[in-house]
Coordinates of C-alpha atoms in Angstrom, one line a residue:
M1 CA 83.2 96.9 151.3
P2 CA 86.4 94.9 151.6
D3 CA 89.4 96.4 152.8
W4 CA 92.1 95.2 150.8
K5 CA 94.8 95.5 153.2
I6 CA 92.9 92.9 155.6
P7 CA 93.1 89.3 155.5
F8 CA 89.9 87.3 154.3
K9 CA 88.2 84.4 156.1
L10 CA 86.7 81.9 153.5
Y11 CA 84.4 79.6 155.2
I12 CA 83.6 76.5 152.9
D13 CA 81.2 73.5 153.7
A14 CA 79.7 71.0 151.5
C15 CA 76.9 68.3 151.9
V16 CA 75.2 66.1 149.6
E17 CA 72.6 68.8 148.5
G18 CA 75.2 71.4 148.1
L19 CA 78.2 73.5 148.1
G20 CA 78.8 76.9 150.0
A21 CA 81.2 79.4 150.9
A22 CA 81.1 82.6 153.0
L23 CA 83.7 85.2 152.7
H24 CA 84.5 87.4 155.6
Q25 CA 87.1 90.0 157.0
T26 CA 87.7 90.8 160.9
Q27 CA 87.2 94.9 160.4
I28 CA 87.6 97.5 163.5
I29 CA 84.3 99.0 163.9
N30 CA 83.8 101.8 166.6
D31 CA 87.2 100.3 168.0
K32 CA 86.1 96.5 168.1
P33 CA 86.9 93.8 165.8
V34 CA 83.9 93.0 163.9
E35 CA 83.8 90.0 161.5
Q36 CA 82.1 91.4 158.4
P37 CA 80.4 89.3 155.7
I38 CA 81.9 90.3 152.2
C39 CA 80.2 87.9 150.0
F40 CA 78.3 84.4 149.9
I41 CA 78.1 81.8 147.4
S42 CA 76.5 78.3 147.1
R43 CA 75.2 76.0 144.5
Q44 CA 73.7 72.4 144.0
I45 CA 75.8 69.4 143.9
K46 CA 75.9 68.0 140.1
E47 CA 74.9 64.5 139.5
T48 CA 78.4 63.3 139.0
E49 CA 79.7 64.8 142.0
A50 CA 76.7 63.1 144.3
R51 CA 79.0 59.9 144.1
Y52 CA 81.8 61.7 145.7
G53 CA 82.9 61.0 149.5
A54 CA 82.8 63.5 152.1
S55 CA 86.5 64.6 151.9
Q56 CA 86.4 64.7 147.9
M57 CA 83.3 67.3 148.2
E58 CA 84.9 69.4 150.7
R59 CA 88.0 69.4 148.2
L60 CA 85.5 70.2 145.6
C61 CA 83.9 73.0 147.5
L62 CA 87.3 74.7 148.2
V63 CA 88.6 74.7 144.4
W64 CA 85.1 75.5 143.5
A65 CA 84.7 78.4 146.0
L66 CA 88.5 79.8 144.6
E67 CA 87.3 79.9 141.1
K68 CA 84.4 81.8 142.0
L69 CA 85.8 84.1 144.5
H70 CA 89.3 85.0 142.3
Y71 CA 88.2 88.6 142.3
Y72 CA 88.8 88.9 146.2
L73 CA 91.1 86.4 146.6
D74 CA 93.9 86.4 144.0
G75 CA 96.9 88.0 145.3
T76 CA 95.4 88.6 148.7
V77 CA 96.2 86.9 152.0
F78 CA 93.5 84.6 153.3
D79 CA 92.7 81.7 155.7
V80 CA 90.6 78.9 155.0
I81 CA 88.4 77.8 157.7
T82 CA 86.4 74.3 157.2
D83 CA 85.2 71.5 159.5
C84 CA 87.2 68.7 157.2
N85 CA 90.9 68.1 157.6
A86 CA 90.7 66.4 154.5
V87 CA 91.2 69.8 152.4
R88 CA 94.6 70.2 154.0
S89 CA 95.9 66.7 152.5
L90 CA 94.9 67.8 149.3
L91 CA 98.2 69.5 149.0
N92 CA 100.3 66.9 150.4
M93 CA 99.0 63.8 148.2
K94 CA 101.8 61.8 146.9
T95 CA 99.8 60.3 143.7
P96 CA 96.3 62.0 143.5
N97 CA 94.2 60.9 140.8
R98 CA 93.0 62.9 137.8
N99 CA 90.5 65.1 139.5
M100 CA 92.5 65.6 142.5
L101 CA 95.6 66.7 140.2
R102 CA 93.6 69.2 138.5
W103 CA 92.5 70.6 142.0
K104 CA 95.9 70.7 143.4
I105 CA 96.9 72.8 140.2
T106 CA 94.1 75.0 140.8
L107 CA 95.4 75.7 144.5

């Protein structure tokens, strides 16, 4: 059960086969910090998405996870944990293409 006063951690990862995300919180149990899973989601890659590069796939994963987990994340503090620095660059893009612009607006 989530504690709405504790920040969330959103782990995301993408590959040529699918997207995945795990939502966690570090809760205190028996006076020790324990990372507790809140929710896991995944889906297969669509045919058009299979043409995306690794960076674009990771960005897609973040936007998809935020849309799916909005119930937990809207109005809360959370960290995104990923193995791809390109996710951060999405917010700093000067001239994003149409997909990137739509994703940037979502964020």
